[in-house]
XYZ file of C-alpha atoms in Angstrom:
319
model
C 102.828 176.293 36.881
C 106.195 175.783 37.886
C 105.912 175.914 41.470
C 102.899 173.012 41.225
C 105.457 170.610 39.003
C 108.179 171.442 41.933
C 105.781 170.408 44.317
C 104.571 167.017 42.612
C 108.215 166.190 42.398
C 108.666 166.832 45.917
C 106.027 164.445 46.872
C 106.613 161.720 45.116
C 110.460 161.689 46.722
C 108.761 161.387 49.902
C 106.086 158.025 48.655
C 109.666 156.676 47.124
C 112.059 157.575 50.786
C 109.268 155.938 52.391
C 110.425 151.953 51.994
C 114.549 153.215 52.475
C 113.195 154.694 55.991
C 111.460 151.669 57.060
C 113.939 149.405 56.274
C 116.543 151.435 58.059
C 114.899 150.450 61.467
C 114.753 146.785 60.368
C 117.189 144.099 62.403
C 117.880 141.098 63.722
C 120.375 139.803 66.670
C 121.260 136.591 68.218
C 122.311 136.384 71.486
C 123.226 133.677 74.144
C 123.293 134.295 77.702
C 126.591 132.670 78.384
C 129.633 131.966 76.110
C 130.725 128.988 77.889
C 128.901 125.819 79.839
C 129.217 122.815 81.250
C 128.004 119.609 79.114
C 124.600 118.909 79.255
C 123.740 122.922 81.365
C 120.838 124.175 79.569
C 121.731 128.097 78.209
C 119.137 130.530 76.017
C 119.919 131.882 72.575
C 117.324 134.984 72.115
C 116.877 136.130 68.760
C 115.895 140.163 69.099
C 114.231 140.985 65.704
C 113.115 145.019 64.834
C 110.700 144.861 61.881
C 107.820 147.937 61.005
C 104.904 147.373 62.810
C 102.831 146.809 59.410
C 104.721 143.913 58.468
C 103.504 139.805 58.627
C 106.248 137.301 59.433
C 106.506 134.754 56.903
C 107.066 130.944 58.721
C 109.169 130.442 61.627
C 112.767 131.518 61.847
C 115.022 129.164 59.769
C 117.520 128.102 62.564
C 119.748 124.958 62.709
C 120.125 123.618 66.315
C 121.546 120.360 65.141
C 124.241 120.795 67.498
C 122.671 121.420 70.667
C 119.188 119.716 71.869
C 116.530 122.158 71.730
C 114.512 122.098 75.263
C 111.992 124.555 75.086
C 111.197 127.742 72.624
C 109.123 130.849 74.196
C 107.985 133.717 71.966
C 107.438 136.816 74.064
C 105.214 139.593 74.027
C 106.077 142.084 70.902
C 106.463 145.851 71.384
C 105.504 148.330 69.394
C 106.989 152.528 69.248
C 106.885 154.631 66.620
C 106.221 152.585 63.898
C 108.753 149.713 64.861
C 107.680 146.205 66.024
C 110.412 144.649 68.499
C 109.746 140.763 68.827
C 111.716 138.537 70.801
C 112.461 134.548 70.386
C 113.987 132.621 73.269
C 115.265 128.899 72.547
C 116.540 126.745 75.771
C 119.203 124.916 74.729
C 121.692 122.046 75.899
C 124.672 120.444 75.143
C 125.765 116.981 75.535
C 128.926 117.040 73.470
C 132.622 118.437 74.592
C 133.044 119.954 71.089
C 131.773 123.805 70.709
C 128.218 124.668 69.359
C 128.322 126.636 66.378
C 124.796 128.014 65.467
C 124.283 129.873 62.235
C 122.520 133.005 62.049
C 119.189 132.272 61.787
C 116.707 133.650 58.364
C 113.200 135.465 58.807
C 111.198 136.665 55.852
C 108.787 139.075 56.131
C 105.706 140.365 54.126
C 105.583 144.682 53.545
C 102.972 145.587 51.283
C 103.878 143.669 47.982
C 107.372 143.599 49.027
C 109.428 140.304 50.878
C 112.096 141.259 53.427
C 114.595 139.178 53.939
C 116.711 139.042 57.621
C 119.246 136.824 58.645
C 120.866 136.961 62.134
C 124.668 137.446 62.929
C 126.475 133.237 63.575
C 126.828 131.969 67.615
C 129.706 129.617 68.757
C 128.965 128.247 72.284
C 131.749 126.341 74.476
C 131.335 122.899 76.192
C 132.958 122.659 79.762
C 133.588 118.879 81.150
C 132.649 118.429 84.829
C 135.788 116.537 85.023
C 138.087 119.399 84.326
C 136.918 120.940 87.509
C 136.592 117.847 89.648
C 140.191 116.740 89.050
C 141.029 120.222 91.056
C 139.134 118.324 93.824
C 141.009 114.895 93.950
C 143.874 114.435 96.580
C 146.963 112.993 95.962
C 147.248 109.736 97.329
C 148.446 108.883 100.645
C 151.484 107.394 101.156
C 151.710 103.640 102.618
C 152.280 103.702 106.260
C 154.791 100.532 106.300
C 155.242 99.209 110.132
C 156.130 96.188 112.101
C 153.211 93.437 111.722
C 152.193 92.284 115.272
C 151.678 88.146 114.539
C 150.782 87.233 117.699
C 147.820 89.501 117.677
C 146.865 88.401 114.460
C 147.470 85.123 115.994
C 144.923 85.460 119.124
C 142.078 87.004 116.745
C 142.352 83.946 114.950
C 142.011 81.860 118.067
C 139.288 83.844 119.472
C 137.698 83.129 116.467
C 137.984 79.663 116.061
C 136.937 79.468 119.847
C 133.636 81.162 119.239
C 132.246 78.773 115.404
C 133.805 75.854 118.327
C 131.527 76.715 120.702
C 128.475 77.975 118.612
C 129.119 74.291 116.614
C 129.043 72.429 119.723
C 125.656 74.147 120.686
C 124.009 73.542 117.288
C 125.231 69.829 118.456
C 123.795 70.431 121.605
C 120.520 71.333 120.497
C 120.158 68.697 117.492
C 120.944 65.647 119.869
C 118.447 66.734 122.517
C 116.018 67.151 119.729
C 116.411 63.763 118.111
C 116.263 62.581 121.448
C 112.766 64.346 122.566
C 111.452 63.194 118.475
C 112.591 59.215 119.294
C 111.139 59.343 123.161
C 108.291 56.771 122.628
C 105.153 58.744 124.072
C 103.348 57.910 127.502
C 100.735 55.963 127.032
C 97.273 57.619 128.145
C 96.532 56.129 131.967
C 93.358 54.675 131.683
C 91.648 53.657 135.195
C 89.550 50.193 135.171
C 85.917 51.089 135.511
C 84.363 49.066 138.607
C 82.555 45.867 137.892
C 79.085 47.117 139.043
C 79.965 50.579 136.477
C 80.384 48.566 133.425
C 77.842 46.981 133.831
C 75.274 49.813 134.126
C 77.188 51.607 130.929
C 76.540 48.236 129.139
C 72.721 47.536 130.457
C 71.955 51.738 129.040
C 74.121 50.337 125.559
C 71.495 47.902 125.450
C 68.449 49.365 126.439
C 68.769 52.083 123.440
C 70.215 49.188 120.912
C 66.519 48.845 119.586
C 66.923 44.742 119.392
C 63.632 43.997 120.562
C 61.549 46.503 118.139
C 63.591 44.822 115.201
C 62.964 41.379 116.227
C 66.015 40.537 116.889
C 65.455 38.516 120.762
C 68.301 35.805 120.699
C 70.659 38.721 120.235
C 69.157 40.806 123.323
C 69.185 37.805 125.437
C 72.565 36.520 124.537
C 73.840 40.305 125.309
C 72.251 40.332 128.206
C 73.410 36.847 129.847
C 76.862 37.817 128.943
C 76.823 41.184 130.408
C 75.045 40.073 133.821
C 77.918 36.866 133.699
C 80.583 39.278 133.429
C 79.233 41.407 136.605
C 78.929 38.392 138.618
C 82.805 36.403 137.103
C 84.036 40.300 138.157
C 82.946 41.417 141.307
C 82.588 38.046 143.211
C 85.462 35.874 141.634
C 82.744 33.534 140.290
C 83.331 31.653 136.646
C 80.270 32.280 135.423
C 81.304 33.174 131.374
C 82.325 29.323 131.128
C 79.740 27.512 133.330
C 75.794 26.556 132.353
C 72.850 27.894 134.522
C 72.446 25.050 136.159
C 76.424 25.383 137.474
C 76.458 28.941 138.277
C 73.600 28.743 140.680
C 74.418 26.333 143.191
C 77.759 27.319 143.224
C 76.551 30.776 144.307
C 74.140 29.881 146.988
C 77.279 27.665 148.227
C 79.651 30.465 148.204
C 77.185 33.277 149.874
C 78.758 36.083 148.161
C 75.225 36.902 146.842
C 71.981 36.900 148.814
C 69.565 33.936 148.790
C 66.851 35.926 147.043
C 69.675 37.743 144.150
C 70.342 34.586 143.397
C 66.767 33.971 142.932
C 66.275 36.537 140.616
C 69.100 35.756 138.676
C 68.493 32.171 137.753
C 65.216 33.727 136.830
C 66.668 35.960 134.308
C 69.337 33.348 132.348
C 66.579 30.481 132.644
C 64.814 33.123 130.416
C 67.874 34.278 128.206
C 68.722 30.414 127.907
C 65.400 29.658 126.423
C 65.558 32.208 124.072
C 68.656 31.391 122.635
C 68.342 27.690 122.616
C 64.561 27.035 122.720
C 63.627 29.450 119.658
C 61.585 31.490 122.736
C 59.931 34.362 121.574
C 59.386 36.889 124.202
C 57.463 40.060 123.740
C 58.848 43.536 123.757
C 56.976 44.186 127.302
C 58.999 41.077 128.513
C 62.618 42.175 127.620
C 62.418 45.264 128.883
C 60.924 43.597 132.474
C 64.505 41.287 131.873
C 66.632 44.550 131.608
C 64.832 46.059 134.685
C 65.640 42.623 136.628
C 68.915 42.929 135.752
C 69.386 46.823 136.680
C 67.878 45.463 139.881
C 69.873 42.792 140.668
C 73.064 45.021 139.401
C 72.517 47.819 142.339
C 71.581 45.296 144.687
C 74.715 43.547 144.681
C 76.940 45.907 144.167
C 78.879 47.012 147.016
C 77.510 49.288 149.865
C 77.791 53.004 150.043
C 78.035 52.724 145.621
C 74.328 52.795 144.829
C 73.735 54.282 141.704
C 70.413 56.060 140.695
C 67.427 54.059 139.377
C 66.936 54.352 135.915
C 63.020 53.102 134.376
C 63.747 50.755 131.807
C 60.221 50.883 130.638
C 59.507 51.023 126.837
C-alpha cells in the first residue's frame, strides 16, 4: 500500500516538472548583422525565437522600428528537434538619420495548453555613418596660385585676331544682304514674245470664229463685222494697205492700182465685204450655209495671198 502511494506521488512530480522543462528551452534573441552603417544602407535585425513545438504564436511580434524605415520583413522556414520549435524573423531595415537606432526588444506571446507565455527580446542600438566623414579623406588640399608675369601683348593680339574675324564675318553678312536686296529690287525680264505673221493671225482668228457658234445663235451682224475686220487687218498687215479706215468701195481700187494682190483675190474679196457690208448695214440676213461659204472664201483668199513657200494646210469650214 505504501509502495503504490510512493508511486502516485512520483508521477504526479513528473505531470507538474513537465511545464518547468518546457519552458527551460524557451527564448528569444535579436540580432543585427552589422553594428554600424552608413545613412540610408539597408542592414537586417533577425529575431531567433525557441518556443515547444506544441505552442501557437499569439499576433505578430510587438517591435518598434520608429527609428529606422522598415523595407521588407521575411519569416523563414521553422525547425523543429526534440520537442523545440526554432522560428526565425528577418526585418530589412534603413536609416536616414545621423543619430543611432535604438530598437527595443521586441514581445511575443504564445499559447501552451491553457497557459500564455510571455517573451520579450534583449534591446539593439545601431550606428549611423555619414558618407561625408569618409569623403573628406578624399578631398585634396587646394593648390596653390601659380602667380607669373602677364604677357599683354598676347592678350593684346587675341583680341585683335578677334575683332579681325566678327570684322570680316560682319562685312560678309553685308556682303550677302546688299547683293540680295539687289537681286529682290532687279525689275524682272519681261517674257520675249515674237509677233505672229500677218497671214498666222489671221488663220488663229478665222478657227476663233468658225467655233464662236454666231451663226447657230442668230447673231449675223456680229459674224460679219468679225469677219470684215479680221480679213482688213490681213490685208492693212501684210501689204501696207489702210484698209481698217477706208469703205469697200476705197479699198478695192486702191488694190487693183497697187498690184500687191492678184486681179482675181481682189475679186473675191470685194465679194466677201460687199456681203459683210450688207449685213451690217442693210439688216441682211444670210443663212447658216452662207456664212460658213464667207469663212471658206476668206480661208481661201488668206492662203492665197500669203507669201510663197508659207502655205498652210486646208482646213473645211463646212458646218
Amino acid at each position: 500500500m505504501k509502495n503504490l502511494f510512493n508511486t502516485k506521488i512520483y508521477a504526479l512530480l513528473i505531470i507538474a516538472a513537465a511545464p518547468l522543462q518546457a519552458q527551460s528551452d524557451v527564448s528569444v534573441t535579436a540580432r543585427t548583422n552589422r553594428d554600424t552603417v552608413a545613412i540610408g544602407e539597408n542592414f537586417v535585425y533577425e529575431l531567433n525565437i525557441r518556443v515547444p513545438d506544441t505552442s501557437v504564436p499569439i499576433g505578430e511580434p510587438a517591435a518598434d522600428f520608429s527609428d529606422a524605415e522598415v523595407v521588407q520583413i521575411r519569416r523563414l522556414e521553422p525547425l523543429t528537434k526534440d520537442g523545440t520549435r526554432e522560428e526565425k524573423i528577418q526585418y530589412i531595415l534603413s536609416g536616414f538619420k545621423l543619430e543611432p537606432i535604438a530598437i527595443p526588444g521586441p514581445s511575443l506571446r504564445y499559447l501552451i495548453g491553457k497557459d500564455t507565455l510571455f517573451l520579450r527580446a534583449n534591446d539593439k542600438t545601431i550606428f549611423i555613418r555619414s558618407e561625408l566623414d569618409s569623403a573628406m579623406t578624399d578631398i585634396q588640399p587646394e593648390k596653390p596660385i601659380f602667380y607669373g608675369e602677364v604677357r599683354w601683348w598676347l592678350i593684346a593680339l587675341y583680341v585683335l585676331i578677334t575683332i579681325g574675324v566678327l570684322a570680316g564675318a560682319a562685312w560678309l553678312i553685308y556682303r550677302w544682304y546688299k547683293k540680295r536686296q539687289e537681286l529682290k529690287n532687279r525689275p524682272k525680264p519681261e517674257p520675249v514674245v515674237i509677233p505672229k505673221k500677218p497671214h498666222e493671225a489671221a488663220l488663229e482668228a478665222l478657227d476663233a470664229l468658225k467655233i464662236s457658234g454666231y451663226p447657230e445663235r442668230g447673231d449675223m451682224k456680229l459674224w460679219h463685222s468679225e469677219a470684215s475686220t479680221i480679213i482688213r487687218t490681213y490685208i492693212e498687215k501684210q501689204f501696207g494697205v489702210p484698209a481698217l479706215e477706208t469703205t469697200t468701195s476705197e479699198l478695192i481700187p486702191s488694190l487693183k492700182r497697187s498690184k500687191v494682190i492678184a486681179d482675181a483675190e481682189v475679186t473675191v474679196l470685194r465679194r466677201m465685204l460687199e456681203v459683210c457690208d450688207l449685213a451690217k448695214f442693210a439688216k441682211y440676213m444670210p443663212s447658216v450655209d452662207d456664212c460658213y461659204e464667207l469663212l471658206e472664201l476668206a480661208y481661201s483668199f488668206v492662203r492665197h495671198t500669203m507669201p510663197t513657200g508659207e502655205a498652210q494646210p486646208e482646213v473645211k469650214t463646212g458646218v
